[in-house]
PDB file of C-alpha atoms in Angstrom:
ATOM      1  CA  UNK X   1      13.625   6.593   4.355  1.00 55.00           C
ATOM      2  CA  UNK X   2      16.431   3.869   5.194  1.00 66.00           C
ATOM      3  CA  UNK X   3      13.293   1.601   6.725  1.00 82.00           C
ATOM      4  CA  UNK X   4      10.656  -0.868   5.719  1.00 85.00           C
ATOM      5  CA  UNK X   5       6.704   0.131   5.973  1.00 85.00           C
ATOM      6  CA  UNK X   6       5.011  -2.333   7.160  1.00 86.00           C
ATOM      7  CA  UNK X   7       1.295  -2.765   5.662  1.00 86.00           C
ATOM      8  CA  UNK X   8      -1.833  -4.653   7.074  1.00 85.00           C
ATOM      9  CA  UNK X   9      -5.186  -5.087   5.990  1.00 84.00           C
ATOM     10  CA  UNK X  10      -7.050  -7.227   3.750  1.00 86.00           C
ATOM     11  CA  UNK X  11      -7.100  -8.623  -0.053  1.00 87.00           C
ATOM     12  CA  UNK X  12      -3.292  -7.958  -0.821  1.00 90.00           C
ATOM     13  CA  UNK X  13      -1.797  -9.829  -3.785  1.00 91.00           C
ATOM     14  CA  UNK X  14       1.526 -10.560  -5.118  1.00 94.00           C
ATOM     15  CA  UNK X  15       3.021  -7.693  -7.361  1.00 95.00           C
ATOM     16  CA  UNK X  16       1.080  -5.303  -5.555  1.00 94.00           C
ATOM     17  CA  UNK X  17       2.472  -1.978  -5.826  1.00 93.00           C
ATOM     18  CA  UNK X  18       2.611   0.421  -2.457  1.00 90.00           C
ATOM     19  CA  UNK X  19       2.599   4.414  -2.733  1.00 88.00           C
ATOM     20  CA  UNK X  20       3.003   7.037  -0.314  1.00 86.00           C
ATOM     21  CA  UNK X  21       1.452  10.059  -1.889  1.00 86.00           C
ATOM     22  CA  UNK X  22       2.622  10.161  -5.791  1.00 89.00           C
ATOM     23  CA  UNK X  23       6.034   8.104  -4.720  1.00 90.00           C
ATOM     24  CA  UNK X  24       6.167   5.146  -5.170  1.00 94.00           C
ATOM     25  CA  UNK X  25       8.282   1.991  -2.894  1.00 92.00           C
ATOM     26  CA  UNK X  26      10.766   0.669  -4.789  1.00 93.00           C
ATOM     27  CA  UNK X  27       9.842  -2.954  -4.262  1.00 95.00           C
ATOM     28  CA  UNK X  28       6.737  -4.463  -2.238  1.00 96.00           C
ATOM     29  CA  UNK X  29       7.232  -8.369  -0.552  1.00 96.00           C
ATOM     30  CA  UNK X  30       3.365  -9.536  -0.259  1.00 96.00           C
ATOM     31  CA  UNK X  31       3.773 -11.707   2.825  1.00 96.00           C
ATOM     32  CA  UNK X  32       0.512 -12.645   2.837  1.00 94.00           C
ATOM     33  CA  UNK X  33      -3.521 -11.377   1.699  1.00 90.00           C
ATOM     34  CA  UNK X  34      -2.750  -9.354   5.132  1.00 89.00           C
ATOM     35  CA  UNK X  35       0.641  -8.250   5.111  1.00 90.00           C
ATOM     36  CA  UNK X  36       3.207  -6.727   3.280  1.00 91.00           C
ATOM     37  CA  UNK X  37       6.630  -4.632   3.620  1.00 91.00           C
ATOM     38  CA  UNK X  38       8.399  -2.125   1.385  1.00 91.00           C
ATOM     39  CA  UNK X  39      11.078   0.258   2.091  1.00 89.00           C
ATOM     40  CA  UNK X  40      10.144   3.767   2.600  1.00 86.00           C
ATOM     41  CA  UNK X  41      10.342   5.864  -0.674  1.00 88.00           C
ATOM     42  CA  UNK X  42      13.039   8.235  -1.318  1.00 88.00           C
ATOM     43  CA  UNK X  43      11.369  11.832  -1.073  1.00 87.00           C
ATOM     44  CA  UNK X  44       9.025  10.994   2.371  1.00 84.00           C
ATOM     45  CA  UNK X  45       9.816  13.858   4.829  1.00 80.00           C
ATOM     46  CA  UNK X  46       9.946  13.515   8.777  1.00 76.00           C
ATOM     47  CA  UNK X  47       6.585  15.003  10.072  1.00 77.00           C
ATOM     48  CA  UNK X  48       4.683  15.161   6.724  1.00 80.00           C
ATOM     49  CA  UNK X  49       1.219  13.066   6.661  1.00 79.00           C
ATOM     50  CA  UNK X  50       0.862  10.565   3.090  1.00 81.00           C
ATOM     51  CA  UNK X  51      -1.808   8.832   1.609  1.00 80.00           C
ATOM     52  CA  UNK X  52      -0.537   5.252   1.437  1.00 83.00           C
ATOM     53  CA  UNK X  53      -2.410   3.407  -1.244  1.00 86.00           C
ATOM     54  CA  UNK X  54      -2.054  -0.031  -2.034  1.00 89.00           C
ATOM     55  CA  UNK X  55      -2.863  -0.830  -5.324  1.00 90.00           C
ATOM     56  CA  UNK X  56      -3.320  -5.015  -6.257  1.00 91.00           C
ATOM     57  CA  UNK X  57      -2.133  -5.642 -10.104  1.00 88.00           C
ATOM     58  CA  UNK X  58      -5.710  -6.422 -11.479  1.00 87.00           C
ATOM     59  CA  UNK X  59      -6.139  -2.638 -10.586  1.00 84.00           C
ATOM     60  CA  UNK X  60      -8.035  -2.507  -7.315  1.00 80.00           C
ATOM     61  CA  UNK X  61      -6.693   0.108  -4.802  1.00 78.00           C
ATOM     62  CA  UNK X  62      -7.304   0.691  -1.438  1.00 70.00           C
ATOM     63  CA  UNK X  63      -8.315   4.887  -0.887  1.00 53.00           C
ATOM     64  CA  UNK X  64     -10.551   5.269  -4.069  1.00 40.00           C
ATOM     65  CA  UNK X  65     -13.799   3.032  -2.057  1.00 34.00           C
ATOM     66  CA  UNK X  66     -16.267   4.467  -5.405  1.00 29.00           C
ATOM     67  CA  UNK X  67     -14.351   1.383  -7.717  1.00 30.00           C
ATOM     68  CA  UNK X  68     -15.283  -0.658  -5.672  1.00 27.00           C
ATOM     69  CA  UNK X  69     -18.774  -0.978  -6.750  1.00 28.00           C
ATOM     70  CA  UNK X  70     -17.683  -1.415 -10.345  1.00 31.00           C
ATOM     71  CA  UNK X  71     -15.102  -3.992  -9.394  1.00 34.00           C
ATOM     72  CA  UNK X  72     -15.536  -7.585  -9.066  1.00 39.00           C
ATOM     73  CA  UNK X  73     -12.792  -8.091  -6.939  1.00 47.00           C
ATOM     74  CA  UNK X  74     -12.811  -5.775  -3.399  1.00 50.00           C
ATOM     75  CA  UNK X  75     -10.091  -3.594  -3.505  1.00 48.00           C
ATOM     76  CA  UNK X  76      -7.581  -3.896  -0.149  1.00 52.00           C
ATOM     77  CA  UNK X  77      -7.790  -2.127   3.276  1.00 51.00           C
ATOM     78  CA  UNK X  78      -4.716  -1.024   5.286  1.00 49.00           C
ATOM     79  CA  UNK X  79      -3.332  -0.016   8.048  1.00 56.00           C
ATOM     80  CA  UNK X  80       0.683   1.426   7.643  1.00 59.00           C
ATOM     81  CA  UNK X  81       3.173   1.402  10.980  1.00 55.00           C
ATOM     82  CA  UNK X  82       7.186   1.384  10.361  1.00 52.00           C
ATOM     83  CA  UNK X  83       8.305  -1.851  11.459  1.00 50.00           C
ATOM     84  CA  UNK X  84      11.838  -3.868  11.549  1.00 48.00           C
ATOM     85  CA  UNK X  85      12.208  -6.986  10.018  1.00 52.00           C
TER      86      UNK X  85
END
């Protein structure tokens, strides 16, 4: 908490929505269909492992691979690191 995430991997859009778990960031800046930074959520502990899901606003997401297959648009890969900016 008190840093940005910083998100890469594929098929990102603008007004994505990043969570970490069931917590979600407070705000997401969609640098590009690659990038994107949020701040850490309030409630992420030191030492603790989260599913980070990134999830686009015409509903793809990137853990849940099964949707897909009943998607026409392919849902976003990542890859999470804490980064300054």
């Amino acid at each position: 908490v008190g840093t940005d995430v910083r998100v890469t991997g594929s098929n990102f859009r603008a007004g994505a929505r990043l969570r970490f778990n069931d917590l979600p960031a407070t705000s997401v800046d969609v640098t590009s269909g690659s990038e994107l930074f949020a701040p850490v959520p309030a409630g992420v502990q030191l030492g603790t492992v989260y599913d980070v899901t990134v999830e686009n606003t015409d509903g793809t997401d990137s853990p849940r691979w099964s949707r897909c297959c009943r998607s026409s648009t392919a849902p976003p890969s990542l890859q999470a690191t804490l980064a300054a900016r």
